[in-house]
mmCIF file of C-alpha atoms in Angstrom:
data_model
loop_
_atom_site.group_PDB
_atom_site.id
_atom_site.type_symbol
_atom_site.label_atom_id
_atom_site.label_comp_id
_atom_site.label_asym_id
_atom_site.label_seq_id
_atom_site.Cartn_x
_atom_site.Cartn_y
_atom_site.Cartn_z
ATOM 1 C CA ALA T 1 -10.183 34.562 55.966
ATOM 2 C CA GLN T 2 -11.445 35.794 52.666
ATOM 3 C CA SER T 3 -9.304 37.000 49.776
ATOM 4 C CA VAL T 4 -9.562 37.835 46.112
ATOM 5 C CA THR T 5 -6.991 37.560 43.326
ATOM 6 C CA GLN T 6 -7.483 39.373 40.069
ATOM 7 C CA LEU T 7 -5.248 37.599 37.617
ATOM 8 C CA ASP T 8 -4.580 40.542 35.293
ATOM 9 C CA SER T 9 -3.631 44.050 36.350
ATOM 10 C CA HIS T 10 -4.235 45.387 32.813
ATOM 11 C CA VAL T 11 -6.395 44.126 29.964
ATOM 12 C CA SER T 12 -6.465 45.766 26.551
ATOM 13 C CA VAL T 13 -9.118 45.025 23.922
ATOM 14 C CA SER T 14 -10.406 46.540 20.716
ATOM 15 C CA GLU T 15 -13.868 48.024 20.560
ATOM 16 C CA GLY T 16 -16.394 45.362 19.570
ATOM 17 C CA THR T 17 -14.310 42.410 20.800
ATOM 18 C CA PRO T 18 -15.074 40.297 23.893
ATOM 19 C CA VAL T 19 -13.900 41.214 27.363
ATOM 20 C CA LEU T 20 -12.691 38.714 29.973
ATOM 21 C CA LEU T 21 -11.547 39.862 33.420
ATOM 22 C CA ARG T 22 -10.432 37.018 35.651
ATOM 23 C CA CYS T 23 -11.002 36.637 39.375
ATOM 24 C CA ASN T 24 -10.306 33.847 41.856
ATOM 25 C CA TYR T 25 -11.521 33.997 45.421
ATOM 26 C CA SER T 26 -10.909 32.323 48.724
ATOM 27 C CA SER T 27 -13.503 32.218 51.464
ATOM 28 C CA SER T 28 -14.075 30.132 54.551
ATOM 29 C CA TYR T 29 -17.813 30.219 54.041
ATOM 30 C CA SER T 30 -20.198 30.438 51.128
ATOM 31 C CA PRO T 31 -19.413 33.918 49.921
ATOM 32 C CA SER T 32 -21.185 36.802 48.306
ATOM 33 C CA LEU T 33 -19.254 37.990 45.274
ATOM 34 C CA PHE T 34 -19.433 41.304 43.464
ATOM 35 C CA TRP T 35 -17.899 43.166 40.576
ATOM 36 C CA TYR T 36 -17.564 46.921 40.925
ATOM 37 C CA VAL T 37 -16.358 49.424 38.332
ATOM 38 C CA GLN T 38 -14.564 52.696 38.985
ATOM 39 C CA HIS T 39 -14.253 55.344 36.319
ATOM 40 C CA PRO T 40 -11.519 57.977 36.751
ATOM 41 C CA ASN T 41 -12.207 60.334 39.643
ATOM 42 C CA LYS T 42 -15.506 58.636 40.345
ATOM 43 C CA GLY T 43 -16.836 56.412 43.107
ATOM 44 C CA LEU T 44 -17.460 52.699 42.793
ATOM 45 C CA GLN T 45 -20.500 51.410 40.938
ATOM 46 C CA LEU T 46 -21.885 47.912 41.341
ATOM 47 C CA LEU T 47 -21.919 45.912 38.108
ATOM 48 C CA LEU T 48 -23.352 42.669 39.437
ATOM 49 C CA LYS T 49 -23.535 40.401 42.470
ATOM 50 C CA TYR T 50 -23.690 36.695 43.254
ATOM 51 C CA THR T 51 -25.445 35.602 46.432
ATOM 52 C CA SER T 52 -25.993 31.826 45.858
ATOM 53 C CA ALA T 53 -28.963 32.010 43.551
ATOM 54 C CA ALA T 54 -28.164 31.440 39.851
ATOM 55 C CA THR T 55 -24.495 30.779 39.103
ATOM 56 C CA LEU T 56 -24.631 32.898 35.950
ATOM 57 C CA VAL T 57 -25.227 36.466 36.980
ATOM 58 C CA LYS T 58 -26.216 39.253 34.621
ATOM 59 C CA GLY T 59 -25.331 42.826 35.427
ATOM 60 C CA ILE T 60 -25.590 46.267 33.980
ATOM 61 C CA ASN T 61 -24.199 47.412 30.624
ATOM 62 C CA GLY T 62 -24.121 43.893 29.174
ATOM 63 C CA PHE T 63 -21.687 42.415 31.695
ATOM 64 C CA GLU T 64 -22.124 38.984 33.210
ATOM 65 C CA ALA T 65 -20.163 36.671 35.490
ATOM 66 C CA GLU T 66 -20.237 32.978 36.235
ATOM 67 C CA PHE T 67 -19.684 31.568 39.704
ATOM 68 C CA LYS T 68 -17.685 28.320 39.551
ATOM 69 C CA LYS T 69 -17.281 26.823 42.996
ATOM 70 C CA SER T 70 -15.034 23.981 41.830
ATOM 71 C CA GLU T 71 -12.600 26.498 40.351
ATOM 72 C CA THR T 72 -13.208 29.200 43.005
ATOM 73 C CA SER T 73 -13.583 31.636 40.147
ATOM 74 C CA PHE T 74 -15.903 34.502 39.305
ATOM 75 C CA HIS T 75 -14.766 35.825 35.923
ATOM 76 C CA LEU T 76 -16.397 38.884 34.371
ATOM 77 C CA THR T 77 -17.272 38.870 30.677
ATOM 78 C CA LYS T 78 -18.884 41.045 28.048
ATOM 79 C CA PRO T 79 -19.481 39.949 24.445
ATOM 80 C CA SER T 80 -18.576 43.265 22.838
ATOM 81 C CA ALA T 81 -16.496 46.037 24.388
ATOM 82 C CA HIS T 82 -17.479 49.672 24.117
ATOM 83 C CA MET T 83 -15.230 52.672 24.530
ATOM 84 C CA SER T 84 -17.204 53.686 27.596
ATOM 85 C CA ASP T 85 -16.204 50.411 29.314
ATOM 86 C CA ALA T 86 -12.668 51.714 29.839
ATOM 87 C CA ALA T 87 -12.263 51.864 33.608
ATOM 88 C CA GLU T 88 -10.869 49.933 36.569
ATOM 89 C CA TYR T 89 -12.769 46.832 37.656
ATOM 90 C CA PHE T 90 -12.723 45.279 41.098
ATOM 91 C CA CYS T 91 -13.688 41.770 42.091
ATOM 92 C CA VAL T 92 -15.002 41.774 45.646
ATOM 93 C CA VAL T 93 -15.860 39.096 48.205
ATOM 94 C CA SER T 94 -17.883 39.252 51.376
ATOM 95 C CA ASP T 95 -18.468 36.413 53.794
ATOM 96 C CA LYS T 96 -22.077 35.727 54.650
ATOM 97 C CA VAL T 97 -21.336 35.278 58.306
ATOM 98 C CA GLY T 98 -21.798 38.100 60.744
ATOM 99 C CA GLY T 99 -19.262 39.246 63.255
ATOM 100 C CA THR T 100 -16.038 39.942 61.424
ATOM 101 C CA SER T 101 -17.818 40.204 58.092
ATOM 102 C CA TYR T 102 -20.120 43.050 59.075
ATOM 103 C CA GLY T 103 -19.861 45.788 56.493
ATOM 104 C CA LYS T 104 -16.563 44.444 55.209
ATOM 105 C CA LEU T 105 -15.882 43.982 51.544
ATOM 106 C CA THR T 106 -12.529 42.521 50.515
ATOM 107 C CA PHE T 107 -11.320 43.930 47.207
ATOM 108 C CA GLY T 108 -9.014 42.506 44.606
ATOM 109 C CA GLN T 109 -6.179 44.685 43.360
ATOM 110 C CA GLY T 110 -8.170 45.807 40.339
ATOM 111 C CA THR T 111 -7.918 45.316 36.583
ATOM 112 C CA ILE T 112 -7.567 48.338 34.346
ATOM 113 C CA LEU T 113 -9.482 47.810 31.125
ATOM 114 C CA THR T 114 -8.349 49.761 28.081
ATOM 115 C CA VAL T 115 -10.528 49.800 24.977
ATOM 116 C CA HIS T 116 -8.938 50.753 21.657
ATOM 117 C CA PRO T 117 -10.954 52.154 18.759
ATOM 118 C CA LYS Q 1 -33.340 58.975 46.162
ATOM 119 C CA ALA Q 2 -30.118 60.843 46.830
ATOM 120 C CA GLY Q 3 -26.944 58.816 46.825
ATOM 121 C CA VAL Q 4 -24.140 58.687 49.347
ATOM 122 C CA THR Q 5 -22.534 62.064 49.814
ATOM 123 C CA GLN Q 6 -19.094 62.824 51.180
ATOM 124 C CA THR Q 7 -17.615 66.118 52.239
ATOM 125 C CA PRO Q 8 -15.264 67.649 51.552
ATOM 126 C CA ARG Q 9 -14.278 66.222 48.192
ATOM 127 C CA TYR Q 10 -10.673 67.388 48.467
ATOM 128 C CA LEU Q 11 -8.431 68.175 51.412
ATOM 129 C CA ILE Q 12 -4.829 69.213 51.770
ATOM 130 C CA LYS Q 13 -3.205 68.904 55.170
ATOM 131 C CA THR Q 14 0.317 68.855 56.571
ATOM 132 C CA ARG Q 15 1.985 66.145 58.619
ATOM 133 C CA GLY Q 16 0.958 66.102 62.252
ATOM 134 C CA GLN Q 17 -2.422 67.714 61.690
ATOM 135 C CA GLN Q 18 -5.708 65.948 62.124
ATOM 136 C CA VAL Q 19 -8.627 65.712 59.723
ATOM 137 C CA THR Q 20 -12.327 64.874 59.868
ATOM 138 C CA LEU Q 21 -14.241 63.502 56.914
ATOM 139 C CA SER Q 22 -18.010 63.291 56.679
ATOM 140 C CA CYS Q 23 -20.357 60.811 55.034
ATOM 141 C CA SER Q 24 -24.129 60.953 54.643
ATOM 142 C CA PRO Q 25 -25.643 57.587 53.702
ATOM 143 C CA ILE Q 26 -28.620 56.896 51.506
ATOM 144 C CA SER Q 27 -31.825 57.707 53.317
ATOM 145 C CA GLY Q 28 -32.947 54.705 55.367
ATOM 146 C CA HIS Q 29 -29.550 53.045 55.396
ATOM 147 C CA ARG Q 30 -28.154 52.460 58.868
ATOM 148 C CA SER Q 31 -24.814 50.857 58.051
ATOM 149 C CA VAL Q 32 -21.838 52.915 56.959
ATOM 150 C CA SER Q 33 -18.454 51.462 56.037
ATOM 151 C CA TRP Q 34 -15.226 53.325 55.364
ATOM 152 C CA TYR Q 35 -12.428 52.340 53.002
ATOM 153 C CA GLN Q 36 -9.009 53.712 52.141
ATOM 154 C CA GLN Q 37 -7.840 53.526 48.530
ATOM 155 C CA THR Q 38 -4.166 53.974 47.644
ATOM 156 C CA PRO Q 39 -2.188 52.973 44.529
ATOM 157 C CA GLY Q 40 0.041 50.676 46.552
ATOM 158 C CA GLN Q 41 -2.401 48.973 48.909
ATOM 159 C CA GLY Q 42 -5.597 49.182 46.885
ATOM 160 C CA LEU Q 43 -8.921 49.342 48.677
ATOM 161 C CA GLN Q 44 -8.793 48.468 52.343
ATOM 162 C CA PHE Q 45 -11.591 48.285 54.892
ATOM 163 C CA LEU Q 46 -11.302 50.707 57.782
ATOM 164 C CA PHE Q 47 -14.432 50.166 59.896
ATOM 165 C CA GLU Q 48 -18.190 49.801 59.850
ATOM 166 C CA TYR Q 49 -20.857 51.481 61.938
ATOM 167 C CA PHE Q 50 -24.440 50.439 62.468
ATOM 168 C CA SER Q 51 -26.888 52.287 64.689
ATOM 169 C CA GLU Q 52 -24.099 54.376 66.215
ATOM 170 C CA THR Q 53 -22.025 51.317 67.146
ATOM 171 C CA GLN Q 54 -18.806 50.142 65.566
ATOM 172 C CA ARG Q 55 -19.422 46.532 64.565
ATOM 173 C CA ASN Q 56 -16.268 45.785 62.654
ATOM 174 C CA LYS Q 57 -12.788 47.189 62.269
ATOM 175 C CA GLY Q 58 -9.955 46.668 59.827
ATOM 176 C CA ASN Q 59 -6.226 46.604 60.485
ATOM 177 C CA PHE Q 60 -5.470 50.278 60.833
ATOM 178 C CA PRO Q 61 -3.718 52.077 63.681
ATOM 179 C CA GLY Q 62 -5.647 53.832 66.406
ATOM 180 C CA ARG Q 63 -5.035 57.180 64.713
ATOM 181 C CA PHE Q 64 -7.979 56.243 62.517
ATOM 182 C CA SER Q 65 -11.291 56.524 64.305
ATOM 183 C CA GLY Q 66 -14.894 57.087 63.461
ATOM 184 C CA ARG Q 67 -18.330 57.621 64.811
ATOM 185 C CA GLN Q 68 -21.916 57.551 63.705
ATOM 186 C CA PHE Q 69 -24.726 59.828 64.676
ATOM 187 C CA SER Q 70 -28.365 59.044 65.346
ATOM 188 C CA ASN Q 71 -29.290 60.143 61.808
ATOM 189 C CA SER Q 72 -26.778 57.564 60.464
ATOM 190 C CA ARG Q 73 -24.364 60.200 59.214
ATOM 191 C CA SER Q 74 -20.814 59.161 59.921
ATOM 192 C CA GLU Q 75 -17.492 60.863 60.391
ATOM 193 C CA MET Q 76 -14.009 59.487 60.347
ATOM 194 C CA ASN Q 77 -11.058 61.187 61.950
ATOM 195 C CA VAL Q 78 -7.371 60.751 61.333
ATOM 196 C CA SER Q 79 -5.053 62.239 63.931
ATOM 197 C CA THR Q 80 -1.348 62.999 63.623
ATOM 198 C CA LEU Q 81 -1.381 62.732 59.849
ATOM 199 C CA GLU Q 82 1.466 60.974 58.062
ATOM 200 C CA LEU Q 83 2.488 61.220 54.429
ATOM 201 C CA GLY Q 84 1.244 57.669 53.909
ATOM 202 C CA ASP Q 85 -2.278 58.706 54.840
ATOM 203 C CA SER Q 86 -2.633 60.426 51.483
ATOM 204 C CA ALA Q 87 -5.422 58.490 49.820
ATOM 205 C CA LEU Q 88 -8.949 58.477 48.509
ATOM 206 C CA TYR Q 89 -11.305 57.759 51.398
ATOM 207 C CA LEU Q 90 -14.551 56.151 50.386
ATOM 208 C CA CYS Q 91 -17.622 55.553 52.428
ATOM 209 C CA ALA Q 92 -20.408 53.165 51.565
ATOM 210 C CA SER Q 93 -23.846 52.555 52.950
ATOM 211 C CA THR Q 94 -26.192 49.630 53.086
ATOM 212 C CA SER Q 95 -29.375 48.897 54.937
ATOM 213 C CA GLY Q 96 -27.556 46.694 57.406
ATOM 214 C CA PHE Q 97 -30.808 45.291 58.743
ATOM 215 C CA SER Q 98 -30.145 41.656 57.949
ATOM 216 C CA PRO Q 99 -27.727 39.910 60.298
ATOM 217 C CA GLN Q 100 -26.066 38.689 57.149
ATOM 218 C CA SER Q 101 -25.713 42.202 55.874
ATOM 219 C CA SER Q 102 -23.104 41.154 53.368
ATOM 220 C CA TYR Q 103 -25.960 40.105 51.113
ATOM 221 C CA ASN Q 104 -26.674 43.743 50.564
ATOM 222 C CA GLU Q 105 -24.462 45.483 48.089
ATOM 223 C CA GLN Q 106 -22.802 48.618 49.345
ATOM 224 C CA PHE Q 107 -23.463 51.950 47.698
ATOM 225 C CA PHE Q 108 -20.387 54.117 47.488
ATOM 226 C CA GLY Q 109 -19.923 57.835 47.663
ATOM 227 C CA PRO Q 110 -17.541 59.754 45.375
ATOM 228 C CA GLY Q 111 -14.828 59.837 48.013
ATOM 229 C CA THR Q 112 -12.681 62.440 49.723
ATOM 230 C CA ARG Q 113 -9.199 62.898 48.260
ATOM 231 C CA LEU Q 114 -6.795 63.622 51.134
ATOM 232 C CA THR Q 115 -3.315 64.894 50.394
ATOM 233 C CA VAL Q 116 -0.809 65.113 53.229
ATOM 234 C CA LEU Q 117 2.196 67.350 52.628
#
């Protein structure tokens, strides 16, 4: 069975400082991993995805994540936070095997990012 | 290309009633997944439909059901509503063509906010 643990429920940073949102995953097979962002009263937007190509994945808005199999981690980073980054971020895993994985994304509990001026 | 649309955006119902939510996927997408988002349980997978067939189902009671039409539009129905069904219901679409459809990121709609009184 697949699962995701986001290690921080809230992260607070100052504008212009680095962002680190931590995620550990568990999967029986080689997984696909995603980071989604949700702004208040909005749907989910894909930031980036890992599907076994490069281990360092670049996404939109300056975000990137590194897949570390030995640590079963997929942490999200950004060098410099912007006020518009304030939102809730979800680390997501999907097994690459059909059957019970069809259409199913497993979400972490979310990390709320607050950015202070 | 138009995104995923969901109707209605907001619903208020009373306990015991039933409700039907609608989702129109991105043009050309044949897979539609449904998720429930609550503050306590987070985002949970309900079910997935592909070419009018349910391929996968999450751990929800039988009161939650869905269907998909030949144009890939999908509906989900909740019967005998309970207070705990109050949630944001999100649908997502993907092409679904590959057997390993988890490679394809899911595109989410804005959601339907259901309040049960």
